[in-house]
Amino acid sequence: MIARPTNPMVSSLLNEMYHVTTAYAYWKAGKHLDRAVFDLCHCKPPFGGEFTVFAGLEECLRFVANFGFEDSGIDYLRSVMPSYVEEEFFGSLKELDCSRVIIHAIPEGTVVFPRVPLIRIEGPLWVVQLLETTFLALVNYASLVATNAARYRLVAGSSKVLLEFGLRRAQGPDGSISASKYCYLGGFDFTSNLEAGRLFGVPVGGTHSHAFVSSFMGLDEIALSRTSENTKFCKDFGTRIQHWLSKLKAKFYSFFSAVESLHVKETNESELAAFGSYALAFPEGFLALVDTYDVMKSGVPNFCAVALALHSLGYKARGIRLDSGDLSYLSKQARAFFRNVEEELNISGFGNTTIIASNDINEDTIDALTKQASSSADEINGFGIGTQLVTCYKQPALGCIYKLVEVNGHSRIKISEDVAKVTIPCKKQCYRLYGEQGFALVDLMQKDEEPAPQVDEPVLCRHPFNLNKVYVVPKRVEPLLQCYWKGSLGKLVKIHQKELPSLKETREYCRQQLAAMRPDHMRIRSPTSYKVSVSAQLYDDFHTALFNEGPVKELR
Amino acid sequence: MIARPTNPMVSSLLNEMYHVTTAYAYWKAGKHLDRAVFDLCHCKPPFGGEFTVFAGLEECLRFVANFGFEDSGIDYLRSVMPSYVEEEFFGSLKELDCSRVIIHAIPEGTVVFPRVPLIRIEGPLWVVQLLETTFLALVNYASLVATNAARYRLVAGSSKVLLEFGLRRAQGPDGSISASKYCYLGGFDFTSNLEAGRLFGVPVGGTHSHAFVSSFMGLDEIALSRTSENTKFCKDFGTRIQHWLSKLKAKFYSFFSAVESLHVKETNESELAAFGSYALAFPEGFLALVDTYDVMKSGVPNFCAVALALHSLGYKARGIRLDSGDLSYLSKQARAFFRNVEEELNISGFGNTTIIASNDINEDTIDALTKQASSSADEINGFGIGTQLVTCYKQPALGCIYKLVEVNGHSRIKISEDVAKVTIPCKKQCYRLYGEQGFALVDLMQKDEEPAPQVDEPVLCRHPFNLNKVYVVPKRVEPLLQCYWKGSLGKLVKIHQKELPSLKETREYCRQQLAAMRPDHMRIRSPTSYKVSVSAQLYDDFHTALFNEGPVKELR
């Protein structure tokens, strides 16, 4: 038995009214058991890029495995359908499950391109139609935010720590939990979201709040009200901190007066009390938020005083978080301060104290910081990113579609005046063809019954919409669609003799996928386009259907 | 007992790691029971407008009423906190509830302005701090999407039907359920989302899918495979449809040849079969999606043939949905066709057949259609809106903040280099002052202990950040913050002797709020700014704190 979807609200009623009315019309016309094939695909990668990270598959499979209407759901449907709808229909709905559905999909975490089916769903027409909206809801945002995270990782490089802080600004509670899961999949290291940590094992991280700093009134509040046997604190911790702050003031006044308008005398005492108290609670891994009053005049010297007091007791402070102001400038100033403390006070390694930057950071901020010749980004060790990451500010929706491509063995097509909305008909298999240098050259869609392309044999790849064509001689052929659910077995098909990969495995697979693509396709801006093609046979079927079903345009 | 939050995933663990580490630091310093006051407010209205619709309060109250850590949650926290954290801390966490918390708020659905506290939370420092992120998660998106819906309603006017179709593109399953709820609150009429219908009683609506149309192969499929006693269909429904289509072709060929390149001979037969079958299932309220092949060459004449066949049996068809192409042009063409059918065939009322438009509609589309002098929007009776509405495409996040304003009776402030991030200190009460014409003139924040402004007595209202001030003589004084939760009672405070309003009541209250504001504040673009002010006493306290806590800038 496969677990239910993570969010208990994902049920067969998380669906649109028109699928139920359509199901009734199918049933009424006796067409509901027609054998249908649908493709779920996207038409355009998000954020102006060339690629998408496919995500959301595991939740779709959990949904399928547990699909069915409960009595309360049927009661609700009865209340919103016209009164003449037969009780027999509701009885049939109640019996519905996915025991006759077959699902093929590209593995979760794969780098994918437009038009190629991400999921192929076959089964009784009314059942697979009822899956449409829930599948789209589970794949659209998952793939969008995983792609966003992957882009942030690509611009930040592999050495930076990336923390996802989006819970408070996400679109609804599930938006945040999905965001935390799929940002991790796309390459983030930590989340601040405890529930995502508990549910998916995503590592959790964070510092402390501004309110913690402003809740302190003065130095007399540095008191260890609760001592632990296993911490080495003495009652004079407050005195030690003040000692180190005085030492810093004496030592650095002249240095910082020259470099920056720093008057250590202006350090805020309640901030110092807050940092001291936080260090008492977390002597290991002390990380302070330094912008409550003023970063360079108060936050950084106060942090250093506490860090040096910790050092004198044998502990090592972790670092600071900058949450406002000019992050590039402030990180350079803070780094210079840390290096000087290391040099002047002979504290080995203090110059490498961690600097985390947050505050409305997006892809462009990271890109700009990374590209600065002065290597300012190198002063920042990690980024805490919330709003712009989880809400996908640059483009908050992905437009996956779910379209009928075959009924009872006959290919079907949806025509549209907008060519982007025309669907490619037929039940398909898809292959990724690799060249001599190990990079993927092209994705090829074929009719399901066509033989697979062979290594070292030329394959004709046609552009789906125009007359462009190319012969490819692949050095490796990778079938993209794998079987994940074979309804008659009533359970998940085992892939390569193992169960679905863990989130951590999918994250690693995604990292490999991103690293293996030709870098110019992966560029964040103005990427080279990647070829998606159809076989000669599929091209012919597609264009015959287009000709037969579409209206003839007429100009006068 | 108050019900749990709608989404079961909203628990005390839907929280950020740093609140738990901060809670531990408070506890360790013996400050956790300090009496704190926090304000939840926003700094800037979304979408370039001047107002925000406040939403999410009921879910916050449900969260508060059921707040607490379960054993499994504590176990998880133990696993991610450092090993030296005392067991006593986890024991105390386990006892936490909101029995000593007091919550005041502005009623849900109120039109609100920046800086004014939407919720004021008082209680033990560590408890109210632990509420921060969940409150923000529940208010930010709810208020954002309710405001978006209200703006759509303002541009569409009160006569249009507005349907929310966002489930498939929303950010996660809960994003969609929240969207459906709060779009209804903000003025929408229907949702396509069944679960939102079931949970909140939002009316559900919809048509049928493109796949329904393309699943049909030809006219022989119009068969009533299941008859009901209570429908009047005869076996010859398919023949009747064809009869009416022929009649249309004969009658209208010349008319439409003159106006538009319509060749009724090009109507698609599988579309006709689909419409016929849908009408057999839904003889009342038949509404057809007409753009699967070609709107004017196929969809509209096919719809009319089926509608006329229904009419001959005594039923009335409802209308069409346009989902692609130039909606303004197509709606005018379709309306002209309907009017001609009414006139030529003497079918009274056929000219008023409903036209619903969908396809990536946003505020600007509706605005443009409504403003066209040719009154093309009047040909469209309703809009189905998905992606841009529910993901708030124009601005996908609202930046509410939750800031400490008082500890143990002492006012607290957070300074920032960014003036937008400076918080106004003190426990406050807020009033909306109305003028002679019945419109709200200004919102006034005071210290909680100050006497309320009086009708007909001049009140000094100061700009919080500069020297501007104004005397207001109110004709009506409305206190904005009401008590919703008084922890010592362990239950929701009854407001005016009744429980919380229903969603429908809140929707109506919101409609009245929107109608009662001066229209120039409500303009979608370039609105007149609305004044938010502070009392003289609050101004003095605020600026004293700013002076005392903030660093002195220095220029060299």
Short mmCIF file of N, CA and C in Angstrom, two decimals, chain B residues 16-124:
data_model
loop_
_atom_site.label_atom_id
_atom_site.label_comp_id
_atom_site.label_asym_id
_atom_site.label_seq_id
_atom_site.Cartn_x
_atom_site.Cartn_y
_atom_site.Cartn_z
N GLU B 16 8.86 28.22 12.23
CA GLU B 16 10.24 28.28 11.81
C GLU B 16 11.16 27.90 12.96
N MET B 17 12.22 27.21 12.60
CA MET B 17 13.22 26.75 13.55
C MET B 17 13.67 27.86 14.49
N TYR B 18 13.86 29.07 13.95
CA TYR B 18 14.45 30.11 14.78
C TYR B 18 13.52 30.58 15.89
N HIS B 19 12.21 30.34 15.75
CA HIS B 19 11.33 30.70 16.87
C HIS B 19 11.51 29.73 18.03
N VAL B 20 11.83 28.50 17.70
CA VAL B 20 12.03 27.52 18.78
C VAL B 20 13.38 27.76 19.47
N THR B 21 14.41 28.07 18.66
CA THR B 21 15.70 28.37 19.31
C THR B 21 15.57 29.65 20.13
N THR B 22 14.84 30.64 19.61
CA THR B 22 14.63 31.87 20.37
C THR B 22 13.85 31.59 21.65
N ALA B 23 12.84 30.73 21.54
CA ALA B 23 12.04 30.39 22.72
C ALA B 23 12.94 29.77 23.79
N TYR B 24 13.86 28.94 23.36
CA TYR B 24 14.79 28.31 24.31
C TYR B 24 15.69 29.38 24.96
N ALA B 25 16.15 30.33 24.16
CA ALA B 25 17.01 31.39 24.72
C ALA B 25 16.23 32.26 25.72
N TYR B 26 14.95 32.54 25.43
CA TYR B 26 14.11 33.27 26.39
C TYR B 26 13.99 32.49 27.69
N TRP B 27 13.71 31.22 27.54
CA TRP B 27 13.50 30.35 28.70
C TRP B 27 14.77 30.28 29.54
N LYS B 28 15.88 30.16 28.83
CA LYS B 28 17.18 30.05 29.48
C LYS B 28 17.50 31.34 30.25
N ALA B 29 17.09 32.48 29.70
CA ALA B 29 17.36 33.77 30.35
C ALA B 29 16.27 34.14 31.35
N GLY B 30 15.27 33.27 31.49
CA GLY B 30 14.19 33.56 32.43
C GLY B 30 13.27 34.68 31.97
N LYS B 31 13.28 34.96 30.68
CA LYS B 31 12.45 36.05 30.16
C LYS B 31 11.18 35.55 29.47
N HIS B 32 11.01 34.25 29.43
CA HIS B 32 9.94 33.70 28.58
C HIS B 32 8.54 34.13 29.02
N LEU B 33 8.37 34.46 30.30
CA LEU B 33 7.04 34.85 30.77
C LEU B 33 6.84 36.37 30.80
N ASP B 34 7.85 37.12 30.33
CA ASP B 34 7.66 38.57 30.20
C ASP B 34 6.37 38.81 29.41
N ARG B 35 5.67 39.87 29.78
CA ARG B 35 4.40 40.17 29.10
C ARG B 35 4.69 41.00 27.85
N ALA B 36 4.40 40.45 26.69
CA ALA B 36 4.76 41.12 25.45
C ALA B 36 3.53 41.50 24.64
N VAL B 37 3.66 42.55 23.84
CA VAL B 37 2.61 42.92 22.89
C VAL B 37 3.23 42.98 21.50
N PHE B 38 2.63 42.29 20.57
CA PHE B 38 3.08 42.32 19.17
C PHE B 38 1.97 42.90 18.30
N ASP B 39 2.38 43.62 17.25
CA ASP B 39 1.43 44.08 16.22
C ASP B 39 1.67 43.30 14.94
N LEU B 40 0.60 42.85 14.31
CA LEU B 40 0.71 42.33 12.94
C LEU B 40 0.13 43.41 12.04
N CYS B 41 0.95 43.93 11.12
CA CYS B 41 0.45 44.96 10.20
C CYS B 41 1.14 44.81 8.85
N HIS B 42 0.68 45.56 7.88
CA HIS B 42 1.39 45.56 6.60
C HIS B 42 1.90 46.97 6.33
N CYS B 43 2.92 47.07 5.48
CA CYS B 43 3.58 48.35 5.25
C CYS B 43 3.15 48.99 3.95
N LYS B 44 2.65 48.20 3.03
CA LYS B 44 2.35 48.73 1.70
C LYS B 44 1.23 47.91 1.08
N PRO B 45 0.19 48.55 0.56
CA PRO B 45 -0.89 47.78 -0.08
C PRO B 45 -0.37 47.13 -1.36
N PRO B 46 -0.96 46.00 -1.74
CA PRO B 46 -0.45 45.30 -2.92
C PRO B 46 -0.95 45.89 -4.24
N PHE B 47 -0.31 45.49 -5.32
CA PHE B 47 -0.76 45.75 -6.70
C PHE B 47 -0.74 47.23 -7.07
N GLY B 48 0.04 48.05 -6.36
CA GLY B 48 0.09 49.46 -6.68
C GLY B 48 -1.17 50.21 -6.29
N GLY B 49 -2.03 49.59 -5.50
CA GLY B 49 -3.26 50.23 -5.07
C GLY B 49 -3.09 50.93 -3.73
N GLU B 50 -4.20 51.36 -3.15
CA GLU B 50 -4.13 52.11 -1.89
C GLU B 50 -4.73 51.32 -0.74
N PHE B 51 -5.42 50.21 -1.04
CA PHE B 51 -6.12 49.50 0.04
C PHE B 51 -5.81 48.01 0.03
N THR B 52 -6.11 47.40 1.16
CA THR B 52 -5.96 45.96 1.32
C THR B 52 -7.25 45.45 1.99
N VAL B 53 -7.71 44.27 1.59
CA VAL B 53 -8.82 43.63 2.29
C VAL B 53 -8.20 42.67 3.31
N PHE B 54 -8.47 42.88 4.58
CA PHE B 54 -7.89 42.04 5.62
C PHE B 54 -8.63 40.70 5.69
N ALA B 55 -7.89 39.61 5.56
CA ALA B 55 -8.50 38.28 5.64
C ALA B 55 -7.54 37.31 6.31
N GLY B 56 -8.09 36.21 6.81
CA GLY B 56 -7.28 35.18 7.45
C GLY B 56 -7.48 35.11 8.96
N LEU B 57 -8.26 36.04 9.50
CA LEU B 57 -8.41 36.12 10.96
C LEU B 57 -9.02 34.85 11.56
N GLU B 58 -10.09 34.36 10.94
CA GLU B 58 -10.76 33.19 11.54
C GLU B 58 -9.79 32.01 11.66
N GLU B 59 -8.96 31.80 10.62
CA GLU B 59 -8.01 30.70 10.68
C GLU B 59 -6.97 30.93 11.79
N CYS B 60 -6.58 32.18 12.00
CA CYS B 60 -5.65 32.48 13.11
C CYS B 60 -6.30 32.13 14.46
N LEU B 61 -7.57 32.48 14.61
CA LEU B 61 -8.25 32.22 15.88
C LEU B 61 -8.40 30.72 16.10
N ARG B 62 -8.69 29.98 15.02
CA ARG B 62 -8.76 28.52 15.15
C ARG B 62 -7.41 27.96 15.56
N PHE B 63 -6.35 28.52 15.01
CA PHE B 63 -5.01 28.07 15.34
C PHE B 63 -4.71 28.33 16.82
N VAL B 64 -5.03 29.53 17.27
CA VAL B 64 -4.79 29.91 18.67
C VAL B 64 -5.57 29.00 19.63
N ALA B 65 -6.82 28.76 19.30
CA ALA B 65 -7.68 27.98 20.18
C ALA B 65 -7.19 26.54 20.33
N ASN B 66 -6.45 26.07 19.36
CA ASN B 66 -6.00 24.68 19.37
C ASN B 66 -4.48 24.57 19.47
N PHE B 67 -3.83 25.68 19.84
CA PHE B 67 -2.37 25.72 19.85
C PHE B 67 -1.78 24.78 20.90
N GLY B 68 -0.73 24.09 20.51
CA GLY B 68 -0.02 23.23 21.46
C GLY B 68 0.85 22.22 20.72
N PHE B 69 1.91 21.77 21.38
CA PHE B 69 2.80 20.79 20.76
C PHE B 69 2.38 19.38 21.17
N GLU B 70 2.24 18.52 20.17
CA GLU B 70 1.96 17.12 20.48
C GLU B 70 3.26 16.37 20.75
N ASP B 71 3.14 15.18 21.29
CA ASP B 71 4.33 14.40 21.63
C ASP B 71 5.24 14.20 20.41
N SER B 72 4.62 13.91 19.26
CA SER B 72 5.44 13.64 18.07
C SER B 72 6.19 14.91 17.65
N GLY B 73 5.55 16.05 17.85
CA GLY B 73 6.19 17.32 17.54
C GLY B 73 7.38 17.57 18.47
N ILE B 74 7.18 17.34 19.73
CA ILE B 74 8.26 17.51 20.73
C ILE B 74 9.42 16.56 20.37
N ASP B 75 9.08 15.34 20.01
CA ASP B 75 10.14 14.38 19.63
C ASP B 75 10.96 14.91 18.46
N TYR B 76 10.25 15.49 17.50
CA TYR B 76 10.98 16.03 16.35
C TYR B 76 11.88 17.19 16.78
N LEU B 77 11.34 18.09 17.61
CA LEU B 77 12.14 19.23 18.06
C LEU B 77 13.38 18.76 18.82
N ARG B 78 13.21 17.74 19.65
CA ARG B 78 14.34 17.21 20.41
C ARG B 78 15.44 16.73 19.44
N SER B 79 15.00 16.18 18.30
CA SER B 79 15.96 15.62 17.36
C SER B 79 16.74 16.69 16.59
N VAL B 80 16.19 17.90 16.52
CA VAL B 80 16.90 18.94 15.75
C VAL B 80 17.56 20.00 16.64
N MET B 81 17.29 19.98 17.94
CA MET B 81 17.93 20.94 18.85
C MET B 81 19.24 20.33 19.33
N PRO B 82 20.20 21.18 19.77
CA PRO B 82 21.46 20.63 20.29
C PRO B 82 21.20 19.67 21.45
N SER B 83 22.11 18.74 21.61
CA SER B 83 21.88 17.69 22.61
C SER B 83 21.90 18.22 24.04
N TYR B 84 22.52 19.40 24.26
CA TYR B 84 22.59 19.91 25.63
C TYR B 84 21.31 20.61 26.08
N VAL B 85 20.33 20.77 25.18
CA VAL B 85 19.08 21.43 25.60
C VAL B 85 18.36 20.56 26.64
N GLU B 86 17.99 21.20 27.75
CA GLU B 86 17.45 20.48 28.89
C GLU B 86 16.08 19.86 28.60
N GLU B 87 15.86 18.68 29.14
CA GLU B 87 14.57 18.01 29.01
C GLU B 87 13.44 18.86 29.61
N GLU B 88 13.79 19.62 30.63
CA GLU B 88 12.82 20.50 31.28
C GLU B 88 12.21 21.50 30.28
N PHE B 89 13.03 21.95 29.35
CA PHE B 89 12.53 22.88 28.31
C PHE B 89 11.44 22.21 27.47
N PHE B 90 11.73 21.00 27.04
CA PHE B 90 10.72 20.29 26.22
C PHE B 90 9.46 20.02 27.03
N GLY B 91 9.65 19.73 28.30
CA GLY B 91 8.50 19.54 29.18
C GLY B 91 7.64 20.79 29.24
N SER B 92 8.30 21.97 29.35
CA SER B 92 7.55 23.23 29.40
C SER B 92 6.85 23.51 28.08
N LEU B 93 7.54 23.21 26.99
CA LEU B 93 6.93 23.41 25.66
C LEU B 93 5.64 22.62 25.55
N LYS B 94 5.69 21.42 26.08
CA LYS B 94 4.54 20.52 25.96
C LYS B 94 3.31 21.07 26.69
N GLU B 95 3.56 21.91 27.70
CA GLU B 95 2.45 22.48 28.48
C GLU B 95 1.89 23.76 27.84
N LEU B 96 2.56 24.26 26.82
CA LEU B 96 2.17 25.56 26.26
C LEU B 96 0.78 25.55 25.65
N ASP B 97 0.05 26.63 25.90
CA ASP B 97 -1.19 26.88 25.17
C ASP B 97 -1.41 28.38 25.14
N CYS B 98 -2.56 28.82 24.64
CA CYS B 98 -2.81 30.25 24.55
C CYS B 98 -3.75 30.74 25.63
N SER B 99 -3.71 30.07 26.80
CA SER B 99 -4.65 30.43 27.87
C SER B 99 -4.29 31.76 28.52
N ARG B 100 -3.12 32.31 28.23
CA ARG B 100 -2.80 33.63 28.79
C ARG B 100 -2.61 34.67 27.68
N VAL B 101 -3.14 34.37 26.52
CA VAL B 101 -3.00 35.27 25.37
C VAL B 101 -4.30 36.06 25.16
N ILE B 102 -4.15 37.33 24.79
CA ILE B 102 -5.32 38.17 24.45
C ILE B 102 -5.15 38.69 23.03
N ILE B 103 -6.16 38.53 22.22
CA ILE B 103 -6.05 38.95 20.82
C ILE B 103 -7.14 39.94 20.46
N HIS B 104 -6.70 41.10 19.98
CA HIS B 104 -7.60 42.09 19.39
C HIS B 104 -7.35 42.11 17.89
N ALA B 105 -8.38 42.37 17.12
CA ALA B 105 -8.18 42.42 15.68
C ALA B 105 -9.25 43.29 15.03
N ILE B 106 -8.93 43.71 13.81
CA ILE B 106 -9.91 44.38 12.97
C ILE B 106 -10.76 43.27 12.34
N PRO B 107 -12.07 43.44 12.21
CA PRO B 107 -12.90 42.35 11.66
C PRO B 107 -12.44 41.93 10.26
N GLU B 108 -12.51 40.61 10.02
CA GLU B 108 -12.14 40.06 8.72
C GLU B 108 -13.04 40.68 7.64
N GLY B 109 -12.43 41.02 6.51
CA GLY B 109 -13.20 41.62 5.41
C GLY B 109 -13.15 43.14 5.42
N THR B 110 -12.53 43.74 6.45
CA THR B 110 -12.44 45.20 6.51
C THR B 110 -11.41 45.71 5.49
N VAL B 111 -11.69 46.86 4.91
CA VAL B 111 -10.71 47.55 4.06
C VAL B 111 -9.71 48.23 5.00
N VAL B 112 -8.43 47.88 4.85
CA VAL B 112 -7.42 48.39 5.80
C VAL B 112 -6.28 49.09 5.08
N PHE B 113 -5.52 49.84 5.88
CA PHE B 113 -4.44 50.66 5.33
C PHE B 113 -3.13 50.38 6.07
N PRO B 114 -2.01 50.75 5.45
CA PRO B 114 -0.71 50.40 6.01
C PRO B 114 -0.49 50.92 7.42
N ARG B 115 0.34 50.18 8.17
CA ARG B 115 0.80 50.56 9.52
C ARG B 115 -0.21 50.28 10.62
N VAL B 116 -1.49 50.29 10.32
CA VAL B 116 -2.48 50.05 11.37
C VAL B 116 -2.44 48.58 11.75
N PRO B 117 -2.33 48.26 13.05
CA PRO B 117 -2.29 46.85 13.45
C PRO B 117 -3.57 46.14 13.03
N LEU B 118 -3.42 45.04 12.29
CA LEU B 118 -4.58 44.23 11.90
C LEU B 118 -4.92 43.29 13.03
N ILE B 119 -3.88 42.81 13.70
CA ILE B 119 -4.06 41.95 14.87
C ILE B 119 -3.08 42.44 15.94
N ARG B 120 -3.55 42.52 17.17
CA ARG B 120 -2.67 42.87 18.29
C ARG B 120 -2.65 41.67 19.23
N ILE B 121 -1.47 41.15 19.49
CA ILE B 121 -1.34 39.90 20.24
C ILE B 121 -0.58 40.19 21.54
N GLU B 122 -1.19 39.88 22.67
CA GLU B 122 -0.54 40.08 23.97
C GLU B 122 -0.43 38.74 24.68
N GLY B 123 0.66 38.56 25.42
CA GLY B 123 0.77 37.33 26.19
C GLY B 123 2.20 37.06 26.60
N PRO B 124 2.47 35.88 27.16
CA PRO B 124 3.85 35.54 27.54
C PRO B 124 4.74 35.59 26.31
#
